[in-house]
Coordinates of N, CA and C in Angstrom, one line a residue:
Chain A
X1 N -2.9 23.1 1.2 CA -2.0 22.3 2.1 C -2.5 20.9 2.3
X2 N -1.6 19.9 2.2 CA -1.9 18.6 2.3 C -2.2 18.3 3.8
X3 N -3.4 17.7 4.1 CA -3.7 17.5 5.5 C -4.8 16.5 5.7
X4 N -4.8 16.0 6.9 CA -5.9 15.1 7.4 C -6.6 15.9 8.5
X5 N -7.9 16.1 8.3 CA -8.7 16.9 9.2 C -9.7 16.1 10.0
X6 N -9.6 16.2 11.3 CA -10.6 15.5 12.2 C -11.5 16.5 12.9
X7 N -12.7 16.1 13.1 CA -13.6 16.9 13.9 C -14.6 16.0 14.7
X8 N -14.9 16.3 15.9 CA -14.4 17.4 16.7 C -13.0 17.1 17.3
X9 N -12.3 18.2 17.7 CA -11.0 17.9 18.3 C -11.2 17.5 19.8
X10 N -12.2 18.0 20.4 CA -12.5 17.7 21.8 C -14.0 17.4 22.0
X11 N -14.3 16.4 22.7 CA -15.7 16.0 22.9 C -15.9 15.3 24.3
X12 N -16.8 15.8 25.0 CA -17.3 15.1 26.3 C -18.7 14.7 26.0
X13 N -18.9 13.4 26.3 CA -20.2 12.8 26.1 C -20.6 11.9 27.2
X14 N -21.8 11.3 27.1 CA -22.2 10.4 28.2 C -22.4 9.0 27.6
X15 N -22.3 8.1 28.5 CA -22.5 6.7 28.1 C -23.8 6.5 27.3
X16 N -23.6 5.8 26.1 CA -24.8 5.4 25.3 C -25.2 6.4 24.3
X17 N -24.6 7.6 24.3 CA -25.0 8.6 23.3 C -24.2 8.5 22.0
X18 N -24.8 8.1 21.0 CA -24.1 7.9 19.7 C -23.3 9.1 19.3
X19 N -22.1 8.9 18.8 CA -21.4 10.0 18.2 C -20.5 9.6 17.0
X20 N -20.2 10.6 16.2 CA -19.4 10.4 15.0 C -18.2 11.3 15.0
X21 N -17.0 10.8 14.8 CA -15.8 11.6 14.6 C -15.5 11.6 13.1
X22 N -15.5 12.8 12.5 CA -15.3 12.8 11.1 C -13.8 12.9 10.7
X23 N -13.4 12.4 9.6 CA -12.0 12.5 9.1 C -12.1 12.7 7.6
X24 N -11.3 13.7 7.2 CA -11.2 14.0 5.7 C -9.8 14.2 5.4
X25 N -9.3 13.7 4.2 CA -8.0 13.9 3.7 C -8.1 14.5 2.3
X26 N -7.1 15.4 2.0 CA -7.1 16.0 0.7 C -5.9 15.6 -0.2
X27 N -5.4 14.4 0.1 CA -4.2 14.0 -0.6 C -4.5 12.8 -1.6
X28 N -5.8 12.5 -1.8 CA -6.2 11.4 -2.7 C -5.6 10.1 -2.3
X29 N -5.4 9.9 -1.0 CA -4.9 8.6 -0.5 C -5.9 7.5 -0.6
X30 N -5.5 6.3 -1.0 CA -6.4 5.2 -1.0 C -6.6 4.7 0.5
X31 N -5.6 4.6 1.2 CA -5.6 4.0 2.6 C -5.9 5.0 3.6
X32 N -6.9 4.7 4.5 CA -7.2 5.5 5.7 C -7.4 4.5 6.9
X33 N -7.1 5.1 8.0 CA -7.1 4.3 9.2 C -7.4 5.1 10.5
X34 N -8.0 4.4 11.5 CA -8.2 5.1 12.8 C -7.4 4.4 13.8
X35 N -6.8 5.2 14.7 CA -6.0 4.7 15.8 C -6.6 5.3 17.1
X36 N -6.4 4.6 18.2 CA -6.5 5.2 19.5 C -5.2 5.2 20.3
X37 N -4.9 6.3 21.0 CA -3.7 6.4 21.7 C -4.0 6.4 23.2
X38 N -3.5 5.5 23.9 CA -3.6 5.4 25.4 C -2.3 5.3 26.0
X39 N -2.1 5.9 27.2 CA -0.8 5.9 27.9 C -0.3 4.5 28.1
X40 N 1.0 4.3 27.7 CA 1.6 3.0 27.9 C 1.2 1.9 26.9
X41 N 0.3 2.3 26.0 CA -0.2 1.3 25.0 C 0.2 1.7 23.6
X42 N 0.6 2.9 23.4 CA 1.0 3.4 22.1 C -0.2 3.7 21.2
X43 N -0.1 3.4 19.9 CA -1.1 3.6 19.0 C -1.7 2.3 18.5
X44 N -2.9 2.1 18.8 CA -3.6 0.8 18.4 C -4.6 1.1 17.3
X45 N -4.5 0.2 16.3 CA -5.4 0.4 15.1 C -6.8 -0.1 15.4
X46 N -7.8 0.7 15.1 CA -9.2 0.4 15.3 C -9.8 -0.3 14.0
X47 N -9.8 0.5 13.0 CA -10.3 0.0 11.7 C -9.4 0.7 10.6
X48 N -9.4 0.0 9.4 CA -8.7 0.6 8.3 C -9.5 0.4 7.0
X49 N -9.1 1.1 6.0 CA -9.8 1.0 4.7 C -8.7 1.1 3.6
X50 N -8.7 0.1 2.7 CA -7.8 0.2 1.6 C -8.3 1.0 0.4
X51 N -9.6 1.2 0.4 CA -10.2 2.0 -0.7 C -11.7 2.1 -0.4
X52 N -12.3 2.8 -1.3 CA -13.8 3.1 -1.1 C -14.5 1.7 -1.0
X53 N -15.4 1.7 0.0 CA -16.2 0.5 0.2 C -15.5 -0.7 0.7
X54 N -14.2 -0.5 1.0 CA -13.4 -1.7 1.5 C -12.8 -1.3 2.9
X55 N -13.4 -1.9 3.9 CA -12.9 -1.7 5.3 C -12.6 -3.0 6.0
X56 N -11.8 -2.9 7.0 CA -11.5 -4.1 7.8 C -11.1 -3.8 9.2
X57 N -11.2 -4.7 10.1 CA -10.9 -4.5 11.5 C -9.4 -4.4 11.7
X58 N -9.1 -3.6 12.7 CA -7.7 -3.5 13.2 C -7.6 -4.4 14.4
X59 N -6.8 -3.9 15.4 CA -6.5 -4.6 16.6 C -7.6 -4.5 17.7
X60 N -8.3 -3.3 17.7 CA -9.2 -3.1 18.8 C -10.5 -2.5 18.2
X61 N -11.3 -3.3 17.4 CA -12.5 -2.8 16.7 C -13.8 -2.8 17.5
X62 N -13.7 -3.4 18.7 CA -15.0 -3.6 19.4 C -15.5 -2.3 19.9
X63 N -16.8 -2.1 19.6 CA -17.5 -0.8 20.0 C -17.4 0.3 19.0
X64 N -16.8 0.0 17.8 CA -16.6 1.1 16.8 C -17.2 0.6 15.5
X65 N -17.6 1.5 14.6 CA -18.0 1.3 13.3 C -17.3 2.3 12.4
X66 N -17.1 1.9 11.1 CA -16.6 2.9 10.1 C -17.4 2.7 8.8
X67 N -17.2 3.7 8.0 CA -17.7 3.6 6.6 C -16.8 4.3 5.7
X68 N -16.7 3.9 4.4 CA -15.9 4.6 3.4 C -16.7 4.7 2.1
X69 N -17.5 5.7 2.1 CA -18.4 5.9 0.9 C -17.7 6.8 -0.1
X70 N -16.8 7.6 0.3 CA -16.0 8.5 -0.6 C -14.5 8.3 -0.2
X71 N -13.7 8.5 -1.2 CA -12.3 8.3 -1.0 C -11.7 9.2 0.1
X72 N -12.2 10.5 0.2 CA -11.6 11.4 1.1 C -12.1 11.3 2.5
X73 N -13.2 10.7 2.8 CA -13.8 10.7 4.1 C -13.8 9.3 4.7
X74 N -13.6 9.2 6.0 CA -13.6 8.0 6.7 C -14.0 8.2 8.2
X75 N -15.3 8.4 8.4 CA -15.8 8.6 9.7 C -15.8 7.4 10.7
X76 N -15.5 7.8 12.0 CA -15.5 6.7 13.0 C -16.8 6.9 13.8
X77 N -17.5 5.9 14.0 CA -18.8 5.9 14.7 C -18.8 5.1 16.0
X78 N -19.2 5.7 17.1 CA -19.4 5.0 18.3 C -20.9 5.0 18.6
X79 N -21.5 3.8 18.4 CA -22.9 3.7 18.4 C -23.4 3.8 19.9
X80 N -22.7 3.3 20.8 CA -23.1 3.4 22.2 C -21.8 3.5 23.1
X81 N -21.3 4.7 23.1 CA -20.0 4.9 23.8 C -20.0 4.4 25.3
X82 N -18.9 3.9 25.7 CA -18.7 3.5 27.1 C -17.4 4.2 27.6
X83 N -17.3 4.3 29.0 CA -16.1 5.0 29.5 C -14.8 4.4 29.1
X84 N -14.7 3.1 28.8 CA -13.4 2.6 28.3 C -13.1 3.0 26.9
X85 N -13.9 3.8 26.3 CA -13.6 4.4 25.0 C -13.1 5.8 25.1
X86 N -12.9 6.3 26.3 CA -12.3 7.5 26.6 C -10.8 7.4 26.1
X87 N -10.4 8.2 25.2 CA -9.1 8.1 24.6 C -8.8 9.3 23.6
X88 N -7.6 9.2 23.1 CA -7.2 10.2 22.1 C -7.2 9.4 20.7
X89 N -8.0 9.9 19.8 CA -8.2 9.2 18.5 C -7.5 10.0 17.4
X90 N -6.9 9.2 16.5 CA -6.2 9.7 15.4 C -6.7 9.0 14.1
X91 N -6.9 9.9 13.1 CA -7.1 9.4 11.8 C -5.8 9.5 11.0
X92 N -5.6 8.6 10.0 CA -4.4 8.7 9.3 C -4.6 8.2 7.8
X93 N -3.8 8.6 6.9 CA -4.0 8.2 5.5 C -2.6 8.0 4.9
X94 N -2.5 7.3 3.8 CA -1.3 7.1 3.0 C -1.7 6.6 1.7
X95 N -0.7 6.6 0.8 CA -0.9 6.0 -0.5 C -0.7 4.5 -0.4
X96 N -1.3 3.8 -1.3 CA -1.1 2.3 -1.4 C -0.3 2.1 -2.7
X97 N 1.0 1.9 -2.6 CA 1.8 1.8 -3.8 C 2.3 0.4 -4.0
X98 N 3.4 0.3 -4.7 CA 4.0 -1.1 -4.9 C 4.2 -1.8 -3.6
X99 N 4.8 -1.1 -2.6 CA 5.0 -1.6 -1.3 C 3.8 -1.3 -0.5
X100 N 2.8 -2.1 -0.5 CA 1.5 -1.8 0.0 C 1.5 -1.4 1.5
X101 N 2.3 -2.1 2.3 CA 2.2 -1.8 3.7 C 3.2 -0.7 4.1
X102 N 4.0 -0.3 3.3 CA 5.0 0.7 3.6 C 4.6 2.1 3.2
X103 N 5.4 3.1 3.5 CA 5.0 4.4 3.1 C 4.6 5.3 4.3
X104 N 4.7 6.5 4.1 CA 4.5 7.5 5.2 C 3.0 7.6 5.5
X105 N 2.7 7.5 6.8 CA 1.3 7.7 7.3 C 1.2 9.2 7.6
X106 N 0.1 9.8 7.2 CA -0.1 11.2 7.5 C -1.3 11.2 8.6
X107 N -1.0 11.8 9.7 CA -2.0 11.8 10.8 C -2.7 13.1 10.9
X108 N -4.0 13.1 11.4 CA -4.7 14.3 11.8 C -4.1 14.7 13.1
X109 N -4.7 15.8 13.7 CA -4.2 16.3 14.9 C -4.9 15.7 16.2
X110 N -5.8 14.8 15.9 CA -6.3 14.1 17.1 C -7.7 14.6 17.5
X111 N -8.4 13.7 18.1 CA -9.7 14.0 18.7 C -9.8 13.4 20.1
X112 N -9.8 14.3 21.1 CA -9.8 13.8 22.5 C -11.2 13.6 22.9
X113 N -11.6 12.3 23.2 CA -12.9 11.9 23.6 C -13.0 11.5 25.0
X114 N -14.0 12.1 25.8 CA -14.2 11.6 27.2 C -15.7 11.2 27.2
X115 N -15.8 9.9 27.7 CA -17.2 9.3 27.9 C -17.4 9.2 29.4
X116 N -18.4 9.9 29.9 CA -18.8 9.9 31.3 C -19.8 8.8 31.6
Chain B
X1 N -1.4 -7.8 22.9 CA 0.0 -8.2 23.0 C 0.8 -7.4 21.9
X2 N 1.7 -6.5 22.3 CA 2.4 -5.7 21.4 C 3.4 -6.5 20.6
X3 N 3.5 -6.3 19.3 CA 4.5 -7.0 18.5 C 5.8 -6.2 18.5
X4 N 5.7 -5.0 18.9 CA 6.9 -4.2 18.9 C 7.1 -3.6 20.3
X5 N 8.2 -4.0 21.0 CA 8.4 -3.6 22.4 C 9.4 -2.4 22.4
X6 N 9.0 -1.3 23.0 CA 9.8 -0.1 23.0 C 10.2 0.3 24.4
X7 N 11.5 0.7 24.6 CA 12.0 1.2 25.9 C 13.0 2.3 25.7
X8 N 13.2 3.2 26.6 CA 12.4 3.3 27.9 C 11.1 3.9 27.6
X9 N 10.3 4.0 28.7 CA 9.0 4.7 28.6 C 9.2 6.2 28.5
X10 N 10.2 6.6 29.2 CA 10.5 8.1 29.2 C 12.0 8.2 29.5
X11 N 12.5 9.4 29.1 CA 13.9 9.7 29.4 C 14.1 11.2 29.4
X12 N 15.0 11.6 30.2 CA 15.4 13.0 30.4 C 16.9 13.1 30.0
X13 N 17.2 14.0 29.1 CA 18.5 14.2 28.6 C 18.9 15.7 28.6
X14 N 20.1 16.0 28.9 CA 20.5 17.4 28.9 C 20.8 17.9 27.5
X15 N 20.6 19.1 27.2 CA 20.9 19.7 25.9 C 22.3 19.4 25.5
X16 N 22.4 18.9 24.3 CA 23.7 18.5 23.8 C 24.0 17.0 24.0
X17 N 23.2 16.3 24.8 CA 23.4 14.9 25.0 C 22.9 14.0 24.0
X18 N 23.0 12.7 24.2 CA 22.5 11.7 23.2 C 21.3 11.0 23.8
X19 N 20.2 11.0 23.0 CA 19.0 10.2 23.4 C 19.0 8.9 22.7
X20 N 18.8 7.8 23.4 CA 18.7 6.5 22.7 C 17.4 5.8 23.1
X21 N 16.7 5.4 22.1 CA 15.4 4.7 22.3 C 15.6 3.3 21.6
X22 N 15.2 2.3 22.2 CA 15.3 0.9 21.7 C 14.0 0.3 21.4
X23 N 14.0 -0.5 20.4 CA 12.8 -1.3 20.0 C 13.2 -2.7 19.6
X24 N 12.3 -3.7 19.9 CA 12.5 -5.1 19.6 C 11.3 -5.6 19.0
X25 N 11.4 -6.5 18.0 CA 10.3 -7.1 17.4 C 10.5 -8.6 17.3
X26 N 9.4 -9.4 17.0 CA 9.4 -10.8 16.9 C 9.2 -11.3 15.5
X27 N 8.4 -10.6 14.7 CA 8.0 -11.1 13.4 C 9.1 -10.8 12.4
X28 N 9.7 -11.9 12.0 CA 10.8 -11.8 11.0 C 10.4 -11.4 9.6
X29 N 9.1 -11.3 9.4 CA 8.5 -10.9 8.1 C 8.5 -9.3 8.0
X30 N 8.7 -8.7 9.1 CA 8.7 -7.2 9.1 C 9.9 -6.7 8.2
X31 N 9.6 -5.8 7.3 CA 10.6 -5.3 6.4 C 10.6 -3.8 6.3
X32 N 9.9 -3.1 7.2 CA 9.9 -1.6 7.2 C 9.8 -1.1 8.6
X33 N 10.7 -0.2 9.0 CA 10.8 0.2 10.4 C 10.9 1.7 10.4
X34 N 9.8 2.3 10.6 CA 9.8 3.8 10.8 C 9.8 4.3 12.2
X35 N 10.2 5.5 12.4 CA 10.1 6.2 13.7 C 9.2 7.4 13.4
X36 N 8.2 7.6 14.4 CA 7.3 8.8 14.3 C 7.6 9.6 15.5
X37 N 7.5 11.0 15.3 CA 7.7 12.0 16.3 C 6.4 12.7 16.6
X38 N 6.0 12.8 17.8 CA 4.7 13.5 18.2 C 4.9 14.6 19.2
X39 N 4.6 15.8 18.8 CA 4.6 16.9 19.7 C 3.3 17.0 20.4
X40 N 3.3 17.6 21.7 CA 2.0 17.7 22.4 C 0.9 18.4 21.6
X41 N -0.3 17.8 21.6 CA -1.4 18.4 20.8 C -1.4 18.2 19.3
X42 N -0.4 17.4 18.9 CA -0.3 17.2 17.4 C -0.4 15.7 17.1
X43 N -0.6 15.3 15.9 CA -0.5 13.9 15.5 C 0.9 13.5 15.2
X44 N 1.2 12.2 15.3 CA 2.5 11.8 15.0 C 2.9 12.1 13.5
X45 N 4.2 12.3 13.3 CA 4.7 12.6 11.9 C 6.0 11.7 11.7
X46 N 6.1 11.3 10.5 CA 7.3 10.4 10.2 C 8.5 11.2 10.3
X47 N 9.5 10.6 11.1 CA 10.8 11.2 11.3 C 11.8 10.6 10.4
X48 N 11.9 9.3 10.4 CA 13.0 8.6 9.7 C 12.5 7.1 9.6
X49 N 13.0 6.4 8.6 CA 12.6 5.0 8.4 C 13.8 4.2 7.8
X50 N 13.8 2.9 8.0 CA 14.8 2.1 7.5 C 14.3 0.7 7.1
X51 N 14.9 0.1 6.1 CA 14.6 -1.2 5.7 C 15.7 -2.1 6.1
X52 N 15.5 -3.4 6.2 CA 16.5 -4.3 6.8 C 17.7 -4.6 6.0
X53 N 17.8 -4.1 4.8 CA 18.9 -4.3 3.9 C 20.1 -3.4 4.3
X54 N 19.9 -2.4 5.2 CA 21.0 -1.6 5.7 C 21.0 -1.6 7.2
X55 N 22.2 -1.4 7.8 CA 22.3 -1.5 9.2 C 22.2 -0.1 9.9
X56 N 22.3 0.9 9.1 CA 22.2 2.3 9.7 C 21.7 3.3 8.7
X57 N 20.9 4.2 9.2 CA 20.5 5.3 8.3 C 20.5 6.6 9.2
X58 N 21.1 7.6 8.6 CA 21.3 8.9 9.3 C 20.6 10.0 8.5
X59 N 19.9 10.8 9.3 CA 19.3 12.0 8.7 C 19.5 13.2 9.7
X60 N 20.5 14.0 9.4 CA 20.8 15.1 10.3 C 21.2 14.5 11.7
X61 N 20.6 14.9 12.7 CA 21.0 14.5 14.1 C 20.4 13.2 14.5
X62 N 19.5 12.6 13.6 CA 18.8 11.4 13.9 C 19.3 10.2 13.1
X63 N 19.6 9.1 13.9 CA 20.2 7.9 13.3 C 19.4 6.7 13.7
X64 N 19.0 5.8 12.8 CA 18.5 4.5 13.1 C 19.6 3.5 13.0
X65 N 19.7 2.7 14.0 CA 20.6 1.5 13.9 C 19.8 0.3 13.9
X66 N 20.1 -0.7 13.0 CA 19.3 -1.8 12.8 C 20.1 -3.1 13.0
X67 N 19.7 -4.0 13.8 CA 20.3 -5.3 14.0 C 19.4 -6.4 13.7
X68 N 19.5 -6.9 12.5 CA 18.5 -7.9 12.0 C 18.6 -9.2 12.8
X69 N 19.8 -9.7 13.1 CA 19.9 -10.9 13.8 C 19.3 -10.9 15.2
X70 N 19.5 -9.7 15.8 CA 18.9 -9.6 17.2 C 17.5 -9.1 17.2
X71 N 17.0 -8.8 16.0 CA 15.6 -8.3 15.8 C 15.4 -7.0 16.7
X72 N 16.3 -6.1 16.6 CA 16.3 -4.9 17.4 C 16.6 -3.7 16.5
X73 N 16.1 -2.6 16.8 CA 16.5 -1.3 16.1 C 16.3 -0.2 17.1
X74 N 17.1 0.8 16.9 CA 17.1 1.9 17.8 C 17.2 3.3 17.1
X75 N 16.8 4.3 17.9 CA 16.9 5.7 17.4 C 17.9 6.4 18.3
X76 N 18.8 7.1 17.7 CA 19.8 7.9 18.4 C 19.5 9.3 18.0
X77 N 19.4 10.2 19.0 CA 19.3 11.6 18.7 C 20.5 12.3 19.2
X78 N 21.4 12.7 18.3 CA 22.7 13.3 18.7 C 22.5 14.8 19.0
X79 N 23.3 15.3 19.9 CA 23.2 16.8 20.2 C 21.8 17.2 20.5
X80 N 21.1 16.5 21.4 CA 19.7 16.7 21.6 C 19.4 18.2 22.0
X81 N 18.3 18.7 21.5 CA 17.9 20.1 21.7 C 16.6 20.1 22.3
X82 N 16.3 21.2 23.1 CA 14.9 21.3 23.7 C 13.8 21.1 22.7
X83 N 14.0 21.5 21.5 CA 13.0 21.3 20.4 C 12.7 19.9 20.0
X84 N 13.6 19.0 20.5 CA 13.4 17.5 20.3 C 12.5 16.9 21.3
X85 N 12.1 17.7 22.3 CA 11.2 17.2 23.4 C 9.9 16.8 22.7
X86 N 9.6 15.5 22.8 CA 8.4 14.9 22.1 C 8.3 13.5 22.5
X87 N 7.2 12.9 22.0 CA 7.1 11.4 22.2 C 7.5 10.8 20.9
X88 N 8.2 9.7 21.0 CA 8.7 9.0 19.8 C 8.2 7.6 19.8
X89 N 7.7 7.2 18.6 CA 7.1 5.9 18.5 C 7.9 5.1 17.4
X90 N 8.4 3.9 17.8 CA 8.9 3.1 16.7 C 7.7 2.2 16.1
X91 N 7.9 1.7 15.0 CA 6.9 0.9 14.3 C 7.5 -0.1 13.4
X92 N 6.8 -1.1 13.0 CA 7.2 -2.1 12.1 C 6.1 -2.6 11.3
X93 N 6.4 -3.0 10.0 CA 5.4 -3.6 9.2 C 6.0 -4.5 8.1
X94 N 5.3 -5.4 7.5 CA 5.7 -6.1 6.3 C 4.9 -5.5 5.2
X95 N 5.4 -5.7 4.0 CA 5.0 -4.9 2.8 C 3.5 -4.9 2.6
X96 N 2.9 -6.0 2.9 CA 1.4 -6.0 2.6 C 0.6 -5.8 3.9
X97 N 1.3 -5.5 5.0 CA 0.6 -5.4 6.2 C 0.5 -4.1 6.9
X98 N 0.0 -4.0 8.1 CA -0.2 -2.7 8.7 C 0.9 -2.4 9.7
X99 N 1.1 -1.2 10.0 CA 2.1 -0.8 10.9 C 1.7 -1.2 12.4
X100 N 2.7 -1.8 13.0 CA 2.5 -2.1 14.5 C 3.4 -1.1 15.2
X101 N 2.8 -0.4 16.1 CA 3.5 0.7 16.9 C 4.0 0.2 18.2
X102 N 5.1 0.7 18.6 CA 5.6 0.5 20.0 C 4.8 1.4 20.9
X103 N 5.0 1.3 22.2 CA 4.2 2.0 23.2 C 4.6 3.5 23.3
X104 N 5.7 3.9 22.8 CA 6.1 5.3 22.8 C 7.1 5.6 23.9
X105 N 8.0 6.6 23.6 CA 8.9 7.1 24.6 C 8.8 8.6 24.7
X106 N 8.6 9.1 25.9 CA 8.5 10.6 26.1 C 9.9 11.1 26.3
X107 N 10.4 11.9 25.5 CA 11.8 12.5 25.6 C 11.7 13.9 26.1
X108 N 12.4 14.2 27.1 CA 12.5 15.6 27.6 C 13.9 16.1 27.6
X109 N 14.2 17.1 26.9 CA 15.5 17.7 26.8 C 15.6 18.9 27.6
X110 N 16.4 18.9 28.6 CA 16.5 20.1 29.6 C 17.5 21.1 29.0
X111 N 17.3 22.3 29.2 CA 18.2 23.4 28.7 C 19.6 23.3 29.4

């Protein structure tokens, strides 16, 4: 089954304790991205990657890191989490075709993070 | 600063009624306008999408209307059903760019 898998789905942590949210896709997509969803703000892009070893900042990258060492994986790293990073996080992927910005985004089921 | 403005934030509609969600954008370079549907506890999923060379696209009970001159597009859900209760996001992008999402609309369809 084609899917984007995120782990953990739920996490409660404390300020300053490094954490990693993993993301893996089995559709051989070149493009992967992380979003955070907050009430009234919709989906805001944190980082994206057009291919292996190619990553770039989205709209709200502060406090986050990413890496893309393999095509299928795109982990999100919070080096020193703070309470304002409490949010619902989504990983997504899609093909990069002729119309590079267009095309269906496939989302994971989300990771709800609480930072105390 | 959101590049795509979506309204209303929420709406309640009776079963069989019409749900209408509106979005407006500023960037005239946008050329792809999708709508995503999100059920509680799930990630968003593509519902329907339109390009600016057409003014309307219909898929089943879901219709996108697009007004290029006004820089607006809308989603109409005809004969709304309780199973349509979800959060709907409009979005826009240009071909080489990233999707910009609206703030979302929570739709509740009452029996």
